[in-house]
Coordinates of C-alpha atoms in Angstrom, one line a residue:
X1 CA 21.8 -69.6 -165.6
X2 CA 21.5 -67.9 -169.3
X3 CA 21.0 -71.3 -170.5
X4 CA 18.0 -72.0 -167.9
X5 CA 16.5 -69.1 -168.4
X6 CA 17.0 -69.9 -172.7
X7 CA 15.1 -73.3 -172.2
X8 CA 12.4 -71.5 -169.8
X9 CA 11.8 -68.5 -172.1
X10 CA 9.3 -70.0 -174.4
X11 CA 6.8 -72.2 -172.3
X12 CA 6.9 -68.8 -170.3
X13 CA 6.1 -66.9 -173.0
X14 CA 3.3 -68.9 -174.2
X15 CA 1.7 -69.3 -170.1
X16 CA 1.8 -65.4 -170.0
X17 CA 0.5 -65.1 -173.8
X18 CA -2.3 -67.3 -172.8
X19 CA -3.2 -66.1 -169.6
X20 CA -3.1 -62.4 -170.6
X21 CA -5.6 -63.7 -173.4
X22 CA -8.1 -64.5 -171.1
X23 CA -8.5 -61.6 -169.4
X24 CA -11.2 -59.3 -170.0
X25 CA -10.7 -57.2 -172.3
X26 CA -10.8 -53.5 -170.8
X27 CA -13.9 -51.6 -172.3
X28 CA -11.4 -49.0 -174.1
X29 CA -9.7 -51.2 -175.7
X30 CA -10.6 -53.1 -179.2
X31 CA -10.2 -57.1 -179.1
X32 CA -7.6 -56.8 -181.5
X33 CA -5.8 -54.3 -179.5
X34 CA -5.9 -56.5 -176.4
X35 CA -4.1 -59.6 -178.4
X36 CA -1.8 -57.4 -180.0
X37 CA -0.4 -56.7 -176.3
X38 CA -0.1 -60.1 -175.6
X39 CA 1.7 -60.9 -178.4
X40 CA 3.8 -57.7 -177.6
X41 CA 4.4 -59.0 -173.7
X42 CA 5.0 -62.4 -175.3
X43 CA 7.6 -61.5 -177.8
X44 CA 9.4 -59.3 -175.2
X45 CA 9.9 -62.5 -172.9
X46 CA 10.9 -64.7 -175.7
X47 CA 13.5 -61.8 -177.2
X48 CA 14.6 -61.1 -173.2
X49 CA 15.5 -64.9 -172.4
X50 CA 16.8 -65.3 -176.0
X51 CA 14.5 -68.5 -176.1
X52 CA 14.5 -69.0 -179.9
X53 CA 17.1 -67.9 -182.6
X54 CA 16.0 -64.6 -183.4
X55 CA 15.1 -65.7 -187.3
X56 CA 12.4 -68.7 -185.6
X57 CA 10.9 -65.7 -183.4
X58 CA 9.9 -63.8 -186.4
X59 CA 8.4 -66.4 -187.6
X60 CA 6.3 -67.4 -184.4
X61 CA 5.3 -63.3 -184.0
X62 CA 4.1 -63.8 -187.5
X63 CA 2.4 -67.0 -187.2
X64 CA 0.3 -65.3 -183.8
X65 CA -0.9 -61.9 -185.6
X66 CA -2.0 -63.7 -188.4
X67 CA -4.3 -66.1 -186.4
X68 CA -5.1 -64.0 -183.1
X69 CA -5.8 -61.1 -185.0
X70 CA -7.4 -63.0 -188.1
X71 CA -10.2 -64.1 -185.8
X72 CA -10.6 -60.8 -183.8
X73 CA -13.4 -58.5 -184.8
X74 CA -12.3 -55.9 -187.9
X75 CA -10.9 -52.5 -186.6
X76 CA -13.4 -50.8 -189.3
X77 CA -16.5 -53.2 -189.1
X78 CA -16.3 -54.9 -185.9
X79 CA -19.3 -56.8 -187.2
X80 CA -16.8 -58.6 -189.7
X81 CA -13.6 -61.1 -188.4
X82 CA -10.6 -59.6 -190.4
X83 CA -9.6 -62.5 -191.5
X84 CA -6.2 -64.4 -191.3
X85 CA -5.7 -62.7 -194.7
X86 CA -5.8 -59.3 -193.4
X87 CA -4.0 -60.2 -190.3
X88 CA -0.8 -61.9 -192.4
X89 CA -0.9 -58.0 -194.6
X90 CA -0.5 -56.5 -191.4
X91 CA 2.3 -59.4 -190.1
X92 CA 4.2 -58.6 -193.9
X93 CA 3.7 -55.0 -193.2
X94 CA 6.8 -54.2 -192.0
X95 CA 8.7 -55.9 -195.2
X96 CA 7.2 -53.2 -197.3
X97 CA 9.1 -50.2 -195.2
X98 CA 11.9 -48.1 -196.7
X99 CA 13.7 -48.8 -193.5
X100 CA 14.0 -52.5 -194.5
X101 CA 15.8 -52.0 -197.6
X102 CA 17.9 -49.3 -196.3
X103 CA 18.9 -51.9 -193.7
X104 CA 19.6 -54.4 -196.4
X105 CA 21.6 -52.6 -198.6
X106 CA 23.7 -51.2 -195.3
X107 CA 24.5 -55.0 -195.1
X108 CA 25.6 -55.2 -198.1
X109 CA 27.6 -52.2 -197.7
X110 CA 29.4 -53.6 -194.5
X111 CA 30.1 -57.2 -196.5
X112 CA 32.0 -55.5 -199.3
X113 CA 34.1 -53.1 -196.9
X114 CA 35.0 -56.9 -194.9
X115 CA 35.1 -58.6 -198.4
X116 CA 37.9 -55.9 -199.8
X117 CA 39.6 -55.3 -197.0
X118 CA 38.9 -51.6 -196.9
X119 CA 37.6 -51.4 -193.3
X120 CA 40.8 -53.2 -192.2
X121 CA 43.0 -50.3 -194.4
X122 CA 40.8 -47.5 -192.7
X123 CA 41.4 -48.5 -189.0
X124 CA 45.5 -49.3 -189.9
X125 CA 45.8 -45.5 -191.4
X126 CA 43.7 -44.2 -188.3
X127 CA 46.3 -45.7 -185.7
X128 CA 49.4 -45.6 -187.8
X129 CA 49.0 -41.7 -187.0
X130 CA 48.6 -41.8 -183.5
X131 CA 51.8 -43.2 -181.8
X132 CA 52.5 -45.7 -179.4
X133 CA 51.4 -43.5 -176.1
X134 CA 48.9 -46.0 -175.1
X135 CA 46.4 -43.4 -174.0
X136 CA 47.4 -42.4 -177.9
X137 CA 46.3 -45.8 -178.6
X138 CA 43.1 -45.6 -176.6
X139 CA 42.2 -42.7 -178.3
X140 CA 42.6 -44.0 -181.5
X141 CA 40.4 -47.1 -181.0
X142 CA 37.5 -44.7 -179.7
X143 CA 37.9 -42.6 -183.2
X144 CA 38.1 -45.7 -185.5
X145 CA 34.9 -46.3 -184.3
X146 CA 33.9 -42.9 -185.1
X147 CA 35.5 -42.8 -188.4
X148 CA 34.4 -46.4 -189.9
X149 CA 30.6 -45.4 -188.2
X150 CA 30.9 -42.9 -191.4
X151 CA 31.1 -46.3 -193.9
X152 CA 30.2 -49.4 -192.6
X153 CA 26.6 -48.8 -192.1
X154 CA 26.6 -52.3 -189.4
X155 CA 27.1 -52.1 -185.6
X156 CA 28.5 -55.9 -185.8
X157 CA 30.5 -55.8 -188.8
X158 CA 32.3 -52.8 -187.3
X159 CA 33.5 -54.3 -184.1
X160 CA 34.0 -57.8 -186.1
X161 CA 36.8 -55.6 -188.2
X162 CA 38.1 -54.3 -185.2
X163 CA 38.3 -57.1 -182.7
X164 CA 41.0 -58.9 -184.7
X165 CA 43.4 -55.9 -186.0
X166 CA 43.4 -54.6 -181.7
X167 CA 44.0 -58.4 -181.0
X168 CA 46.7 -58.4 -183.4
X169 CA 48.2 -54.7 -181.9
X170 CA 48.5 -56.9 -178.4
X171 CA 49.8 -59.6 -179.9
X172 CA 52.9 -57.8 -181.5
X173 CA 53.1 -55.5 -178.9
X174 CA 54.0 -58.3 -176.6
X175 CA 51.2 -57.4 -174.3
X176 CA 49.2 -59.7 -172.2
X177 CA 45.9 -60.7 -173.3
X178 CA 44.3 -60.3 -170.0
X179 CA 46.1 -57.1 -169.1
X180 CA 44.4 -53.7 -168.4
X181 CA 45.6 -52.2 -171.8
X182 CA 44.2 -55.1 -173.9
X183 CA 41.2 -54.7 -171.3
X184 CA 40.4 -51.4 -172.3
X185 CA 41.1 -51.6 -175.7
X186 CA 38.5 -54.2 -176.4
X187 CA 36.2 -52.8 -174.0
X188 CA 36.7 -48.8 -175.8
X189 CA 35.8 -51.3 -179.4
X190 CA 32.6 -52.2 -178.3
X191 CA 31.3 -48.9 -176.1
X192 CA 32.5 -46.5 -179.1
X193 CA 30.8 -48.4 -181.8
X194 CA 27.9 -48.1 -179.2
X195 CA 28.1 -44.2 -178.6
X196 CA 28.0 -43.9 -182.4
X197 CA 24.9 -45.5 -183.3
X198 CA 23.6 -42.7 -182.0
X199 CA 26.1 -40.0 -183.6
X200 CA 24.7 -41.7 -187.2
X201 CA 21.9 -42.2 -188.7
X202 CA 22.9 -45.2 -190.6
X203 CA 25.6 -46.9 -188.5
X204 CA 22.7 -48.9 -187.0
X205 CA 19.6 -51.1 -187.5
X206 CA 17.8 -50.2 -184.5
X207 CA 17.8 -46.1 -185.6
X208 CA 16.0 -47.5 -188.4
X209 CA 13.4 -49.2 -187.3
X210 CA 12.7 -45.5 -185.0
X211 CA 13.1 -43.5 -188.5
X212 CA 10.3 -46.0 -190.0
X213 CA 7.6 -45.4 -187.1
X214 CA 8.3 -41.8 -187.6
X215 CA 7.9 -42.1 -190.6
X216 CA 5.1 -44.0 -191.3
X217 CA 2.9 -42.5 -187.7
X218 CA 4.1 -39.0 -187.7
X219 CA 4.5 -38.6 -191.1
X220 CA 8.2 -37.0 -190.9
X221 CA 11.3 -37.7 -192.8
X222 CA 14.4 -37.1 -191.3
X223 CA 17.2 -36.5 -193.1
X224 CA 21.0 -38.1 -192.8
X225 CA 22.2 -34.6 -191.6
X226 CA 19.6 -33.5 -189.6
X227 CA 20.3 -36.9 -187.6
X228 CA 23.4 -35.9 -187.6
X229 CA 23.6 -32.0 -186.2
X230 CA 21.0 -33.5 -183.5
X231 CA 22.9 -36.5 -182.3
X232 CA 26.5 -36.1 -183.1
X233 CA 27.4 -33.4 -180.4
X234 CA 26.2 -36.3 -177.9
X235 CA 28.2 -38.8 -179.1
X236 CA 31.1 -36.6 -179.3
X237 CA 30.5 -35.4 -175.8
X238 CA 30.2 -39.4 -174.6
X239 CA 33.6 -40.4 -176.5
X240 CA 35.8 -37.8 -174.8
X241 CA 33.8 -39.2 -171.5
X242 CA 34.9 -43.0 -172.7
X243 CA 38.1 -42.2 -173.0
X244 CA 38.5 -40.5 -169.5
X245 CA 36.5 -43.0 -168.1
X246 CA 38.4 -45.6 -168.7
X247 CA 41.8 -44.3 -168.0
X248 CA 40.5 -43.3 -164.7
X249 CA 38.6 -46.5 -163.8
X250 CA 41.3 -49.3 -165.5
X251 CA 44.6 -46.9 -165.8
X252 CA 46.6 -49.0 -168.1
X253 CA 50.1 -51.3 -166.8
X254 CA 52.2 -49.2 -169.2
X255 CA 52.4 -45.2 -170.6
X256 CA 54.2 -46.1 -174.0
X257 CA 54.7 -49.2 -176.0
X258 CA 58.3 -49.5 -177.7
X259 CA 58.0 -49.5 -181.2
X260 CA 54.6 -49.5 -181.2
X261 CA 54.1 -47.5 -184.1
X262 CA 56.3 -49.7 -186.2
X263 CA 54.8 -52.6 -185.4
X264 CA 51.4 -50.6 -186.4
X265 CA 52.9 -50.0 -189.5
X266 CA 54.2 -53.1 -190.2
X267 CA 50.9 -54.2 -189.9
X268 CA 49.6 -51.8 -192.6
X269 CA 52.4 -52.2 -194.7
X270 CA 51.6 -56.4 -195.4
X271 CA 48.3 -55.2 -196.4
X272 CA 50.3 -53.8 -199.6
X273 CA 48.7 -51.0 -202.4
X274 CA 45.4 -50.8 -202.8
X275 CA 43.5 -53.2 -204.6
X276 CA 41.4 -51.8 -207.3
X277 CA 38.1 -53.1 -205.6
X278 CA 39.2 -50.9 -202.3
X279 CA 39.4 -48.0 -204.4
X280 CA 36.1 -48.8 -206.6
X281 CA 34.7 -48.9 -202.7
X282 CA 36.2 -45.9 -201.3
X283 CA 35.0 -43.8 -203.8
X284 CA 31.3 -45.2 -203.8
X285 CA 31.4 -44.7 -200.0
X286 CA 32.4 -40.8 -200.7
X287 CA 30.1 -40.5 -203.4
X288 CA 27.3 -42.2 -200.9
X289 CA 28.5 -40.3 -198.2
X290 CA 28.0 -37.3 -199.9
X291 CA 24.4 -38.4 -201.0
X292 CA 23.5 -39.2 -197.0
X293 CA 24.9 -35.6 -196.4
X294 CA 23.1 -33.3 -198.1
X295 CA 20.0 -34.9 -198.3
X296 CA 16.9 -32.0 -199.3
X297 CA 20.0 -29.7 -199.5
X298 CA 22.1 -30.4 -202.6
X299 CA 18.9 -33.0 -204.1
X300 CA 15.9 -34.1 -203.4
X301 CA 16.8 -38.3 -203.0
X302 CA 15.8 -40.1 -199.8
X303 CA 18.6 -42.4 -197.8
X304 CA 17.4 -45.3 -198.7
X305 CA 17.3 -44.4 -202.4
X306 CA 20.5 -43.6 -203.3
X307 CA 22.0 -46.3 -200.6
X308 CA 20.3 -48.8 -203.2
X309 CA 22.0 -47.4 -205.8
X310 CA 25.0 -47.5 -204.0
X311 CA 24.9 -51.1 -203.4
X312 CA 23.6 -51.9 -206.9
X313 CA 27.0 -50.7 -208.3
X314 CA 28.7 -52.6 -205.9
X315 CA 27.5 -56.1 -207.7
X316 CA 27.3 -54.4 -211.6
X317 CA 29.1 -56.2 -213.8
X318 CA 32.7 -54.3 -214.8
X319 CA 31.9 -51.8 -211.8
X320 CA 30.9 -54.8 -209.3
X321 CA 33.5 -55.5 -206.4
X322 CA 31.5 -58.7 -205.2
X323 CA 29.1 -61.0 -207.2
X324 CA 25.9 -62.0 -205.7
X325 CA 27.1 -65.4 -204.3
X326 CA 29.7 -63.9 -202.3
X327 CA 26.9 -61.6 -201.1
X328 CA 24.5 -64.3 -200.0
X329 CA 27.4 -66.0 -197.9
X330 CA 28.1 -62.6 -196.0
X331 CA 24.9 -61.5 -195.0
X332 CA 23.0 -62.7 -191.8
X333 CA 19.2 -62.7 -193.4
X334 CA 18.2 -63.5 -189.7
X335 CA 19.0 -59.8 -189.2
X336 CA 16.9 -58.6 -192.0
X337 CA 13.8 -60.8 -190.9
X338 CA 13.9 -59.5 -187.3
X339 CA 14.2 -55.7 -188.6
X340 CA 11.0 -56.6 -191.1
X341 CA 8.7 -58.3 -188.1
X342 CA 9.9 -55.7 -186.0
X343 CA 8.5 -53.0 -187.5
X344 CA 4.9 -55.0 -188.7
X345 CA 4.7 -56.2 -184.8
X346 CA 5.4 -51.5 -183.6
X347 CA 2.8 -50.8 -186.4
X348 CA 0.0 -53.3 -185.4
X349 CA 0.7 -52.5 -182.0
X350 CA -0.3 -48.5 -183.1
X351 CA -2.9 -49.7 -186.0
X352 CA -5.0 -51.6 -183.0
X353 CA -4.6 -48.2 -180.9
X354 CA -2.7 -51.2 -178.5
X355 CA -0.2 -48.2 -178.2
X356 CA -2.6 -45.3 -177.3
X357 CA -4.1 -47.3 -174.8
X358 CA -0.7 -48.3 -172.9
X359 CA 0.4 -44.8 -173.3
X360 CA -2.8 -43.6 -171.8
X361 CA -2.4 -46.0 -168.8
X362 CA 1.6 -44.6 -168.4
X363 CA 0.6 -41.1 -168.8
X364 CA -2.0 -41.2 -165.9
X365 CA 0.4 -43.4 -163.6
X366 CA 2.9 -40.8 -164.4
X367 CA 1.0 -37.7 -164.3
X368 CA 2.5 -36.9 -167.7
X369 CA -0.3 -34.5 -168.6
X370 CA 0.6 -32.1 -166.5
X371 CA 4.5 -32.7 -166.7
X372 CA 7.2 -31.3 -168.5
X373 CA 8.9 -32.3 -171.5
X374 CA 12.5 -32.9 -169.5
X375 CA 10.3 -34.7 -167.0
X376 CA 8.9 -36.5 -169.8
X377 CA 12.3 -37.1 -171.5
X378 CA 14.2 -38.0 -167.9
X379 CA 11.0 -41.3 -167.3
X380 CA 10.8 -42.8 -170.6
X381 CA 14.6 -42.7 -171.1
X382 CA 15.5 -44.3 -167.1
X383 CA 12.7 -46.8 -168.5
X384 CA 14.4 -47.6 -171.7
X385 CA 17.6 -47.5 -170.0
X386 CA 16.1 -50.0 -167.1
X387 CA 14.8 -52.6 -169.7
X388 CA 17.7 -52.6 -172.5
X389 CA 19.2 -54.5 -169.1
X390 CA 17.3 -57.1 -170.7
X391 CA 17.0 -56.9 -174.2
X392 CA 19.9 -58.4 -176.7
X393 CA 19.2 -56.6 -180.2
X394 CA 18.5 -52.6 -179.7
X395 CA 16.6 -53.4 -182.6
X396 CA 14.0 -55.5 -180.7
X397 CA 13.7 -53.0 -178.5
X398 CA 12.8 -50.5 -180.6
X399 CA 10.4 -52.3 -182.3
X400 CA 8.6 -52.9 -178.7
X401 CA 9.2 -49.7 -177.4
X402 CA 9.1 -46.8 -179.8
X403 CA 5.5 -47.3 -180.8
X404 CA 4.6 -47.5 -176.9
X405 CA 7.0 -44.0 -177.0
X406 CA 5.2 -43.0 -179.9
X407 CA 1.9 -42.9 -178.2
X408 CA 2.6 -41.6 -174.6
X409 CA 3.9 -38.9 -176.3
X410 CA 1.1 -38.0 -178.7
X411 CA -1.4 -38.6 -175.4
X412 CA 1.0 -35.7 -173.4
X413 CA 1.0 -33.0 -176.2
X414 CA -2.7 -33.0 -176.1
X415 CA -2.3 -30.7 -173.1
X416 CA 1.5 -29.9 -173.3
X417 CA 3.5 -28.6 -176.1
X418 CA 6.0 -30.9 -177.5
X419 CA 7.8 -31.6 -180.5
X420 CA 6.6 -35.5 -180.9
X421 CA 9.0 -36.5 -183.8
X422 CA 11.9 -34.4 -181.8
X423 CA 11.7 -36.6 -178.7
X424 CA 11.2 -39.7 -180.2
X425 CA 14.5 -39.2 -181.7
X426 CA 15.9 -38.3 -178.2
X427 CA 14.4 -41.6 -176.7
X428 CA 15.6 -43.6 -179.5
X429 CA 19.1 -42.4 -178.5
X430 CA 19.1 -43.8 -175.3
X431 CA 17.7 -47.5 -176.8
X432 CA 21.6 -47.3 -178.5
X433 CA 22.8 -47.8 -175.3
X434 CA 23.7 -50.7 -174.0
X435 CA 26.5 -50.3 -172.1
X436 CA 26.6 -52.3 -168.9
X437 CA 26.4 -55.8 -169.8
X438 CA 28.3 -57.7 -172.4
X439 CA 24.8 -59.6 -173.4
X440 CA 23.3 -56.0 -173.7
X441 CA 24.4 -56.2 -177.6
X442 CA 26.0 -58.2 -180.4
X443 CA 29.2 -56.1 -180.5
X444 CA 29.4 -56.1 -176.8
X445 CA 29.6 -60.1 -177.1
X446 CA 32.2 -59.9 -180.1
X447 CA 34.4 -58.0 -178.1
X448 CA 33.5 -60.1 -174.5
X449 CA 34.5 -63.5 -176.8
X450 CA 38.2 -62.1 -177.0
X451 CA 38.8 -63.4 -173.7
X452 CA 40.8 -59.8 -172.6
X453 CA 38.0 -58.8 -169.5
X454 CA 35.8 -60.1 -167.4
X455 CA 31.6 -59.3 -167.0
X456 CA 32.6 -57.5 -164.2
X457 CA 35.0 -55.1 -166.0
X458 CA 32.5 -54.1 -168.7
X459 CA 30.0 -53.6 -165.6
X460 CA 32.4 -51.3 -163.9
X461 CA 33.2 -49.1 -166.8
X462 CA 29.5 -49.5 -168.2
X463 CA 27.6 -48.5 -165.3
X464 CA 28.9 -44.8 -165.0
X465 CA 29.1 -44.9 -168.5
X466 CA 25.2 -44.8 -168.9
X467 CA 24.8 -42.5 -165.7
X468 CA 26.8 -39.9 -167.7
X469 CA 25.2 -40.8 -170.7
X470 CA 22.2 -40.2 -169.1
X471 CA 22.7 -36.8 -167.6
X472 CA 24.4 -35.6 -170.7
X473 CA 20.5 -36.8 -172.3
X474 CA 18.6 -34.2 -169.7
X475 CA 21.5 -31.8 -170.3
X476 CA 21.7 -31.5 -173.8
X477 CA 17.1 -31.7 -173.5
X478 CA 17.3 -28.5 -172.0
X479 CA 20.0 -26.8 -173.9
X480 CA 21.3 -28.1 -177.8
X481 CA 18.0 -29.9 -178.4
X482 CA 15.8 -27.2 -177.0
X483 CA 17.4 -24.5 -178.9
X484 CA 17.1 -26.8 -182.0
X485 CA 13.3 -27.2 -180.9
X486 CA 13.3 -30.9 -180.9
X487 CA 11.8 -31.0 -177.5
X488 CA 9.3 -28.2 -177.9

């Protein structure tokens, strides 16, 4: 089916591109504007059905803006073509954003934690100090993820360090692999890593991307900790909910593992002393750390800034813990090409007023006008909720949907009050999600590749997972958020 729907994907996407491109164009809405949603609709179909790697669809996005757009009438003068020149600028656009490097140098971040061994060290010491209860164990899992969100600034290189030290905790413990212990572990791996995406500015791409529209259309810079204070009570809330879940919905065979905490230790104990790179790491982390925390408290320096310089050291000579050839081996580049297109495909999509004129369409349908701002919060969110179903990389769905967000919102506070920046943060919350299917995201599919559950276990657990995620959205809208006057 997956692979049907693969090999269908692009003719699809270029019948729908083409016929949506011959349809008038509506009279408030430029030329430009009107190809920019077909490109939109086409690269949404072509992300969806994973037709193309997602490196070659960055490339095809680029290829369409520069010649679709090229040959529409200028935004400025409409008298004047803008040019395929102009139209590549706004394709590169993207490349030029403080979110792309901050992006990059997390990557870099997350190789040297994998490269040193220091991720590994970090999750051992978390469950050495937990026991061998396995609802201990469980718990433990759910606040590695926590704790390593903190340091390795990657979704995927998070779960990739976990996967095998969990699998090797089954293994020793003599558990089977496809028992409802090793089930949940792998399962609590993927959904906690999830759950703090959101907790964390930096522990993932997609919260990027949102940070760079915001940036760049609403003017606004939001700090490490403000992220933080705003989304960290929600992702605390949704791991004590993970772990309950779970337990309730697939009770492990066993309440205690014998000599599980040796075996845990054992495990920690072959890893030997510290290596002198783990502890040039650690403290560059802390220092970093630090940095991210008290952002326009303690100094003036943005994220991405000192997150360079963080990196930088990383690869100095006599201070460097990995040279640049090891760096090029450990970093997926596709990643970094799909975040840069991402954001050039959002901002066109805004820059050709594309954006205002979907919003306005939504906003009518809806009656958002006249609506308020939970209301507001509890439709956009179902509908992010409803197409992540879809969607692979969270960070190709925010670069589709947060502009589109963006907008509707702008086009409501023109008769409402709302906090614009506030909410897009609230709706890029729910784009972390991804918790029903295994195809939903990359770490999902790590964990799913272990062989411990089935589809229909991550279904099971996933599907009141995102109803209480949900709720715990409209809850904390019209308590925590409100009083910090993100929504109004």
């Amino acid at each position: 089916m997956k692979k049907n729907l693969s090999r269908m994907g692009l003719p699809v996407g270029f019948l729908v591109l083409i016929l949506l491109l011959l349809v008038p164009t509506p009279p408030d809405l430029s030329t430009a504007g009107h190809r920019m949603l077909a490109i939109l609709v086409f690269s949404v179909i072509i992300w969806m059905t994973e037709a193309v790697a997602y490196p070659v669809s960055s490339g095809i996005i680029m290829s369409l803006m520069a010649f679709l757009l090229g040959t529409a009438p200028n935004m400025v003068n409409p008298s004047k073509m803008l040019g395929t020149s102009g139209a590549l600028k706004m394709a590169l656009g993207g490349f030029s954003s403080t979110a792309l490097a901050l992006v990059g140098a997390a990557l870099l971040i997350a190789a040297a934690m994998m490269k040193t061994g220091l991720d590994k060290r970090i999750a051992l010491v978390v469950l050495s100090k937990i026991g061998a209860k396995t609802h201990h164990v469980l718990a433990g899992v759910i606040c590695v993820g926590f704790v390593l969100s903190f340091f390795v600034p990657s979704t995927t290189a998070r779960v990739s360090c976990m996967v095998p030290i969990v699998m090797g905790i089954i293994a020793v413990f003599g558990v089977p692999r496809k028992s409802k212990f090793a089930a949940i572990m792998l399962i609590a791996v993927a959904q906690a890593d999830s759950i703090w995406n959101v907790g964390i500015k930096t522990a993932a791409a997609q919260n990027m991307v949102a940070l760079g529209f915001i940036e760049k259309q609403l003017g606004t810079t939001i700090s490490w900790l403000d992220w933080f204070i705003a989304a960290a009570p929600f992702a605390v809330i949704m791991s004590v909910l993970l772990y309950f879940v779970l337990l309730k919905l697939m009770p492990p065979e066993m309440e205690e593992i014998p000599g599980g905490r040796e075996k845990i230790a054992q495990e920690l104990s072959a890893l030997g002393p510290m290596k002198t790179d783990e502890k040039k790491l650690l403290l560059i982390s802390v220092v970093l750390l630090f940095f991210w925390a008290t952002e326009k408290i303690v100094h003036p320096f943005d994220t991405s800034s000192t997150t360079i310089v963080a990196v930088t050291l990383m690869m100095m000579p006599g201070i460097g813990i990995m040279t640049w050839k090891e760096v090029q081996e450990r970093i997926n580049w596709g990643t970094l090409l799909l975040f840069g297109v991402g954001i050039s495909l959002g901002s066109a999509i805004l820059s050709t007023k594309a954006g205002e004129w979907i919003a306005h369409v939504i906003v009518q349908n809806f009656g958002l006008y006249d609506a308020t701002a939970t209301f507001i919060i509890a439709i956009l969110a179902l509908f992010l909720i409803l197409i992540h179903l879809g969607f692979a990389s969270a960070t190709a769905l925010s670069s589709a949907m947060i502009p589109i967000c963006i907008s509707v919102l702008q086009g409501a506070s023109e008769n409402i009050t709302l906090n614009v920046v506030g909410m897009v943060m609230i709706l890029q919350y729910t784009i972390c999600f991804g918790f029903i299917l295994p195809v939903n995201a990359p770490q999902n599919m790590i964990a799913y590749s272990t062989d411990t559950f089935e589809v229909k276990d991550f279904i099971k657990t996933g599907i009141p997972l995102t109803v209480l995620a949900y709720l715990t959205i409209l809850l904390l809208t019209n308590t925590y958020w409100k009083w910090l006057g993100l929504v109004l």
